[in-house]
N, CA, C and O of each residue as an XYZ file, in Angstrom:
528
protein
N       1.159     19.261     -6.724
C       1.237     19.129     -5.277
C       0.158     18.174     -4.775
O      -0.983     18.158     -5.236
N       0.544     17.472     -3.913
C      -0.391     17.039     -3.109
C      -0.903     16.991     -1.361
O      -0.130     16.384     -0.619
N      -1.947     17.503     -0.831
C      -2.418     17.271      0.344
C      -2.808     15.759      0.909
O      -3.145     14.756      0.281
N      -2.673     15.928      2.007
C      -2.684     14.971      2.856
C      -3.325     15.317      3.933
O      -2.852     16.159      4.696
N      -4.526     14.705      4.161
C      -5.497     15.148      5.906
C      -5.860     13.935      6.483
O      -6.851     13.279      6.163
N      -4.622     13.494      7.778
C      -5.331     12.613      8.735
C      -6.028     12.981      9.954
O      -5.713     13.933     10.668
N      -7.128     12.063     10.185
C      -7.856     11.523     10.785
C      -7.812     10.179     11.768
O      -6.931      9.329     11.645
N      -8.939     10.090     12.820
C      -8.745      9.263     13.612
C      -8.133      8.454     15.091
O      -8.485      7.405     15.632
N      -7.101      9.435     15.429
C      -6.561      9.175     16.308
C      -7.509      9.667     17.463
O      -8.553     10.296     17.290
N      -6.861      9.194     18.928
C      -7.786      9.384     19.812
C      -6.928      8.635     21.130
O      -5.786      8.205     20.963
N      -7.425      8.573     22.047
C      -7.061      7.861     23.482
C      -7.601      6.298     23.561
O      -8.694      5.914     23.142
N      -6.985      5.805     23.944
C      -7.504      4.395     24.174
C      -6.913      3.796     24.954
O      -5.744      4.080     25.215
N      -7.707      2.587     25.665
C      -6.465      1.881     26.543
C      -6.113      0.532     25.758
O      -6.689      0.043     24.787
N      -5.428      0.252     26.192
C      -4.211     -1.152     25.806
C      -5.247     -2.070     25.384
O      -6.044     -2.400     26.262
N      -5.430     -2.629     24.035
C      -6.371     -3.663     23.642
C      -7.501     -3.138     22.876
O      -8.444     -3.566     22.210
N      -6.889     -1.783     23.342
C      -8.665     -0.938     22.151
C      -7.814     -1.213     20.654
O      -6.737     -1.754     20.404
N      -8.757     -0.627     19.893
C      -8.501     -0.506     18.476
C      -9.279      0.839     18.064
O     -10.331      1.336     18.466
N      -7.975      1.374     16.728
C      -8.626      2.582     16.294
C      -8.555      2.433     14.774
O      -7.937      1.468     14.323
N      -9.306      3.562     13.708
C      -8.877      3.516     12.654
C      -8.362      4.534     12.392
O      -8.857      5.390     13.126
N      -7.544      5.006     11.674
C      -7.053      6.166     10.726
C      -7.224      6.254      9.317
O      -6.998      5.428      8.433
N      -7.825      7.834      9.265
C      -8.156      7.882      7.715
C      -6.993      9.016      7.261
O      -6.523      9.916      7.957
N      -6.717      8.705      6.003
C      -5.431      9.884      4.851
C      -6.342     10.144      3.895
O      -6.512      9.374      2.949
N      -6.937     11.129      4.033
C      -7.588     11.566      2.756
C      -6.434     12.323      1.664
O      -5.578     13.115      2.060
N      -6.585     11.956      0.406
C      -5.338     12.004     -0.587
C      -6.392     13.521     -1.676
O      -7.583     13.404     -1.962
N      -5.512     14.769     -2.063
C      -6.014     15.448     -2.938
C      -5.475     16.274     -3.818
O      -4.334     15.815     -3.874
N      -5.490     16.843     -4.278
C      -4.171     17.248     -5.773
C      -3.982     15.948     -6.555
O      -4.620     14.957     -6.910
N      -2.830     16.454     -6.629
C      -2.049     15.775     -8.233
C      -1.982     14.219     -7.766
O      -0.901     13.638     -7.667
N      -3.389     13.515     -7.451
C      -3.076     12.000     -6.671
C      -3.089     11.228     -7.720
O      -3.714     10.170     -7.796
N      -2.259     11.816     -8.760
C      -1.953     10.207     -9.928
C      -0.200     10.277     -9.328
O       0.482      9.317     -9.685
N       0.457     11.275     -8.522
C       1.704     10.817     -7.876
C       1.753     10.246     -6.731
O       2.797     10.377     -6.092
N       0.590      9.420     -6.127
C       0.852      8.789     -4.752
C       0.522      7.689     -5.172
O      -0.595      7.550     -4.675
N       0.861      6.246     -6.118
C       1.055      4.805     -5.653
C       1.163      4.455     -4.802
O       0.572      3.493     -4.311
N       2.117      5.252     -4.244
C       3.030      4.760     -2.945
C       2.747      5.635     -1.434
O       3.460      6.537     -0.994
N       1.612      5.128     -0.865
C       0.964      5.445      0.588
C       1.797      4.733      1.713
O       2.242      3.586      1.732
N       1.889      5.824      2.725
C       2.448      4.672      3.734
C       1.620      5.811      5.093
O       1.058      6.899      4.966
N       1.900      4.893      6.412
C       1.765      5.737      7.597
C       3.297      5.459      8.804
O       3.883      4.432      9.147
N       3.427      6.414      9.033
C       4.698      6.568      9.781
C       4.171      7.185     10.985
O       3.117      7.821     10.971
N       5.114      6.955     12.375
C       4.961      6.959     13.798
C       5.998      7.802     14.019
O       7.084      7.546     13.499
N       5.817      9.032     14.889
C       6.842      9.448     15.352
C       6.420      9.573     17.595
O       5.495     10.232     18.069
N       7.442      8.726     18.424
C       6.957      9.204     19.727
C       8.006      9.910     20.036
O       9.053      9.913     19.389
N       7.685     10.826     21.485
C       8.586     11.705     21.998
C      10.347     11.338     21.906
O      10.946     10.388     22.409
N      10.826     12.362     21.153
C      11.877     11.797     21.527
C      13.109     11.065     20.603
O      14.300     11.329     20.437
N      12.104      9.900     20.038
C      12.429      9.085     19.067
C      12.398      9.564     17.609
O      11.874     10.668     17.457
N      12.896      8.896     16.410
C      12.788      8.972     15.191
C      11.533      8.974     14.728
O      10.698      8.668     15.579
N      11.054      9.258     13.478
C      10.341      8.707     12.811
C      10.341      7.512     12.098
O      11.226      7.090     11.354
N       9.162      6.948     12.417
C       9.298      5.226     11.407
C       8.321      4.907     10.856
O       7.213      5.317     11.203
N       8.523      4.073      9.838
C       7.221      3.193      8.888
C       6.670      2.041      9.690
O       7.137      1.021     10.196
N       5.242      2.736      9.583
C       4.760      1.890     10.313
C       4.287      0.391      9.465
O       4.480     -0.774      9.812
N       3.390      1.106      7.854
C       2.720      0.031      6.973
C       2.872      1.277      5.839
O       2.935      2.493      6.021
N       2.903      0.514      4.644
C       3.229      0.783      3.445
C       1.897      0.212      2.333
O       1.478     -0.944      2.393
N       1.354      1.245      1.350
C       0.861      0.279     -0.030
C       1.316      0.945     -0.902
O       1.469      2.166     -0.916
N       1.643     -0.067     -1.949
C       1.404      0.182     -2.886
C      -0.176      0.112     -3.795
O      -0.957     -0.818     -3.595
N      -0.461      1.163     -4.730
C      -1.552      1.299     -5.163
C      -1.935      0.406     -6.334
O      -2.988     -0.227     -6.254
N      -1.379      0.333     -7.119
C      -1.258     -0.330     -8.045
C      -0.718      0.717     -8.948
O      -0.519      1.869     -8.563
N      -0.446      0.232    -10.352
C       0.325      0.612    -11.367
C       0.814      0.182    -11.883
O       0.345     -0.938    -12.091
N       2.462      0.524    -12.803
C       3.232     -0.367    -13.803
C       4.314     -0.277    -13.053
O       5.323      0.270    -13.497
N       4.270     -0.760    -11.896
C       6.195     -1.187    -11.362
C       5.926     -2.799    -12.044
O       4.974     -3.521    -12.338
N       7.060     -2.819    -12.068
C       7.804     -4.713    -12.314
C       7.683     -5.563    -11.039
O       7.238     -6.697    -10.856
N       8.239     -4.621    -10.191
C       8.170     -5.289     -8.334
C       7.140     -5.962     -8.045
O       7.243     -7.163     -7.793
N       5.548     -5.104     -8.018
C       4.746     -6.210     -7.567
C       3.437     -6.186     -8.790
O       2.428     -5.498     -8.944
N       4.017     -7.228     -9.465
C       3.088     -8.268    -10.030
C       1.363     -8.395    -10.160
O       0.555     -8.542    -11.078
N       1.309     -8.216     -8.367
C       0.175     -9.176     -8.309
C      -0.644     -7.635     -7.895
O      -1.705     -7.727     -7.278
N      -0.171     -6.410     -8.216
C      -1.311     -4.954     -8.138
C      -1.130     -4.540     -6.754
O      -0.149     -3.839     -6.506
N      -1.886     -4.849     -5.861
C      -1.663     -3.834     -5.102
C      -0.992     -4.602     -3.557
O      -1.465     -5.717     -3.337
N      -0.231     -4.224     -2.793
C       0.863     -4.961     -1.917
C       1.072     -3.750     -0.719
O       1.168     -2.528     -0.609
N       1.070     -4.934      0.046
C       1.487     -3.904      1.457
C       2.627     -4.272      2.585
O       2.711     -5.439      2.968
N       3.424     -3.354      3.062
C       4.533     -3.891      4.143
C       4.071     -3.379      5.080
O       3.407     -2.358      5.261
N       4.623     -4.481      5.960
C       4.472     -3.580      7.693
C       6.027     -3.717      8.495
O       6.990     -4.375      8.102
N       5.961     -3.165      9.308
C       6.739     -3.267     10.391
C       6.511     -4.129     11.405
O       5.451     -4.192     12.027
N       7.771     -5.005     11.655
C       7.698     -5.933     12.795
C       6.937     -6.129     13.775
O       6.313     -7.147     14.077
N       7.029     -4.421     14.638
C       6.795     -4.296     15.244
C       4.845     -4.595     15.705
O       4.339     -4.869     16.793
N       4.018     -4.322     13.927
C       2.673     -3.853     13.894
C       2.324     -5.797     13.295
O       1.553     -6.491     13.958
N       2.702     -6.096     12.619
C       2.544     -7.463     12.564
C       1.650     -7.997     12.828
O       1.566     -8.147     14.047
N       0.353     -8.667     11.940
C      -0.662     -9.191     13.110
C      -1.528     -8.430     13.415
O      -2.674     -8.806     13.169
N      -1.334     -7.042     14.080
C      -1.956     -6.070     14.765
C      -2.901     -4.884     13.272
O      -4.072     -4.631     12.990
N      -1.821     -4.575     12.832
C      -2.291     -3.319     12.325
C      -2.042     -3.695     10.675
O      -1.040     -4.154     10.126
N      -3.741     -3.199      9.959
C      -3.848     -3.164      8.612
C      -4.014     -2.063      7.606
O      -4.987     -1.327      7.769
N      -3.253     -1.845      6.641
C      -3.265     -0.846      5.622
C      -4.148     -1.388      4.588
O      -4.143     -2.419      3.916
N      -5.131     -0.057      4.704
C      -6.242     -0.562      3.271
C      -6.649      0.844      1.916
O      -6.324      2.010      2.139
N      -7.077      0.600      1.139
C      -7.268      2.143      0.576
C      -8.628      1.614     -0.155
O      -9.010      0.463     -0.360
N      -9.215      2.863     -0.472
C     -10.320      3.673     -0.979
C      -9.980      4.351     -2.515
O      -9.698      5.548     -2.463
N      -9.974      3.807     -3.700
C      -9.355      4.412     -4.466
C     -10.251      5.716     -5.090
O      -9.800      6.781     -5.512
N     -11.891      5.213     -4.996
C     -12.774      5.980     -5.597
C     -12.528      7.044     -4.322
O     -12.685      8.183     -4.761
N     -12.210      7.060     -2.951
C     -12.196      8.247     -2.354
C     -10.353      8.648     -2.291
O     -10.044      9.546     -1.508
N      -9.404      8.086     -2.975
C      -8.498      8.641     -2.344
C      -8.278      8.274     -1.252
O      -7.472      9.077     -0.783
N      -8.489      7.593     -0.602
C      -8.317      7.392      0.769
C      -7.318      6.134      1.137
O      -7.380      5.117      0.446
N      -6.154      6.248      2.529
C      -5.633      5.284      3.391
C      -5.906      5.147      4.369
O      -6.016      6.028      5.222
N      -6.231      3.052      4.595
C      -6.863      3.881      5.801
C      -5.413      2.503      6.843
O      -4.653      1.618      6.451
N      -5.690      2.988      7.935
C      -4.748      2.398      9.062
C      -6.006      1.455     10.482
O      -6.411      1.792     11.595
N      -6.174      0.417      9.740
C      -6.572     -0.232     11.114
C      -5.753     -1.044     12.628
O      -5.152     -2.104     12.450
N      -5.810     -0.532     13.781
C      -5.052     -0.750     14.114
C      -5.813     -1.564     15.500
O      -6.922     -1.314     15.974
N      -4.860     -2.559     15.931
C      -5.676     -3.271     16.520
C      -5.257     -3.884     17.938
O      -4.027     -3.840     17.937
N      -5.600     -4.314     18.883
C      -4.583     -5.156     20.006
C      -3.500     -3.665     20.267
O      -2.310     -3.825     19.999
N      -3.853     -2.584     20.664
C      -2.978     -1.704     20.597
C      -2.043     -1.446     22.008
O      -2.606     -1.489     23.102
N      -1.147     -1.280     21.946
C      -0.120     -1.218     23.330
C       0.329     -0.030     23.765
O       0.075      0.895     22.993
N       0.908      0.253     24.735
C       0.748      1.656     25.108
C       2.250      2.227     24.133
O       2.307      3.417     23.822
N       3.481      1.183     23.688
C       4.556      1.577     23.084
C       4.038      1.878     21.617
O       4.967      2.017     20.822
N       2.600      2.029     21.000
C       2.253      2.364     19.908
C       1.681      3.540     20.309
O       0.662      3.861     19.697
N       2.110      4.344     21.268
C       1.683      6.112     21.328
C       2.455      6.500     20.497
O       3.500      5.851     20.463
N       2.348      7.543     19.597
C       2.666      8.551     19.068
C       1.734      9.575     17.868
O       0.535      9.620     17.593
N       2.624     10.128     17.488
C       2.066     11.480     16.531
C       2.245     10.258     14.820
O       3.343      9.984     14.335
N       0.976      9.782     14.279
C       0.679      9.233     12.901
C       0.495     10.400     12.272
O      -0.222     11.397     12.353
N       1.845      9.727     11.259
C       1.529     10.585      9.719
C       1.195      9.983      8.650
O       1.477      8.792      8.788
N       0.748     10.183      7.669
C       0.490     10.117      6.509
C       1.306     10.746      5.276
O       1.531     11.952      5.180
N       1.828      9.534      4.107
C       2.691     10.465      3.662
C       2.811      9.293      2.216
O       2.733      8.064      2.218
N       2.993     10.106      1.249
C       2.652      9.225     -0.183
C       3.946     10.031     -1.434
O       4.380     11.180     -1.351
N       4.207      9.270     -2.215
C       4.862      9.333     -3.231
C       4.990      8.728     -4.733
O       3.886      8.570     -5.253
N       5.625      8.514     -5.199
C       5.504      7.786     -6.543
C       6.406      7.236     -6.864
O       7.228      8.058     -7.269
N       6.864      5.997     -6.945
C       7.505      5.394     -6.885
C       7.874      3.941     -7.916
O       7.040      3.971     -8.821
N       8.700      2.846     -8.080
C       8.374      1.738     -8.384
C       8.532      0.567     -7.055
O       8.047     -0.563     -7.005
N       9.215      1.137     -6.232
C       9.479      0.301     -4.903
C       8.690      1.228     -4.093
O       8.844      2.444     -4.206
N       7.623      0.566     -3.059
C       6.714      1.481     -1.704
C       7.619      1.522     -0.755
O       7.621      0.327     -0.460
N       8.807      2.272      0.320
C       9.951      1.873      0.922
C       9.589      2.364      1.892
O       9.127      3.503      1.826
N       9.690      1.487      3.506
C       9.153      2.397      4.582
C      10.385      3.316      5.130
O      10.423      3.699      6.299
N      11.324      3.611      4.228
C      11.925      5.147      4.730
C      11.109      6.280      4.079
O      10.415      6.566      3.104
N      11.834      6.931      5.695
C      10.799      8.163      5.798
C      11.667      9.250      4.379
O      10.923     10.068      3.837
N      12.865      9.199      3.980
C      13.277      9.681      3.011
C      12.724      9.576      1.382
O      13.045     10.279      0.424
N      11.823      8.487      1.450
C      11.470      8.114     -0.024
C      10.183      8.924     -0.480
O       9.788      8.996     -1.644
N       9.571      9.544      0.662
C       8.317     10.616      0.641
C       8.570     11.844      0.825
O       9.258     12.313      1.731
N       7.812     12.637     -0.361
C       8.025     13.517     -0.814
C       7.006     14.561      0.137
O       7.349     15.667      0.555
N       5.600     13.866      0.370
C       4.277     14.343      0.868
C       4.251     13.931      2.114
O       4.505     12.753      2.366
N       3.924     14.880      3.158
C       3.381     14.569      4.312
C       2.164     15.271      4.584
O       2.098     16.450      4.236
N       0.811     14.517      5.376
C      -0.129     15.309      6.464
C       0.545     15.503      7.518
O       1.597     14.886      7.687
N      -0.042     16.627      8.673
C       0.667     17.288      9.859
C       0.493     15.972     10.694
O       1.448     15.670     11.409
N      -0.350     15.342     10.696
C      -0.491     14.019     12.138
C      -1.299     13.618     12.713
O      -1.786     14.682     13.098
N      -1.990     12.767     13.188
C      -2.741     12.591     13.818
C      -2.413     11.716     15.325
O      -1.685     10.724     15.318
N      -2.947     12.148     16.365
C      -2.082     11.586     17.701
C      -2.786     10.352     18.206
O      -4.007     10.486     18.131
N      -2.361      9.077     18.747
C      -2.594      7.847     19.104
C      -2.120      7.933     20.250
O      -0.891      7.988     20.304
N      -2.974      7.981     21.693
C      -2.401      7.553     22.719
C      -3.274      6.230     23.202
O      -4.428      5.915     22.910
N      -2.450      5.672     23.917
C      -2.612      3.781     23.966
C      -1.927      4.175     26.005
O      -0.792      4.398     26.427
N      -3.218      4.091     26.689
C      -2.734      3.789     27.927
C      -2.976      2.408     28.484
O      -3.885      1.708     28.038
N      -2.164      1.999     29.468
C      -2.097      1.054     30.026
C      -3.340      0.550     30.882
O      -3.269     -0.507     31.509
């Protein structure tokens, strides 16, 4: 099994920046595959940014690789901590349509996929509000 405890969220207005921490614990030789996902009122859940950790997939080559969403582009960076286990979510230029409940959520994989179906592990959330 593995736990998952985020950190970081908080209030801010439009243009602040925050970080988020995923502290990773158990069986963390099954999470390669870190991502953070957004859920706001209402709406679905979505991938926000994706890493891969490194390992023996074929896919990426070059060790360790990260996706984002369109939407975060520019704005928001996925980084990790391997000696702590840790993901972290820098997020930056933030807008008030980036409120919601951040999760944290990791798996094992050979592809890092920002569906929310490909994770096995979730933390409960951490909340981002972005006012105007």
């Amino acid at each position: 099994q593995v736990k998952l405890v985020e950190s970081g969220g908080g209030s801010v207005q439009a243009g602040g920046s925050l970080r988020l921490s995923c502290v990773a614990s158990g069986y963390t030789d099954s999470t390669n595959c870190m991502g953070w996902f957004r859920q706001a009122p209402g709406k679905e859940r979505e991938g926000v940014a994706v890493i891969y950790r490194g390992g023996t997939s074929t896919l990426y080559t070059g060790g360790v690789s990260t996706d984002y969403a369109d939407s975060v582009k520019g704005r928001f960076t996925i980084s990790q901590d391997n000696a702590k286990n840790t993901v972290y979510l820098q997020m930056n230029s933030l807008k008030p349509e980036d409120t919601a409940m951040y999760h944290c959520a990791a798996d094992y994989g050979g592809y890092c996929s920002r569906s929310v179906g490909a994770y096995n592990y979730w933390g409960q959330g951490t909340q981002v509000t972005v006012s105007s």
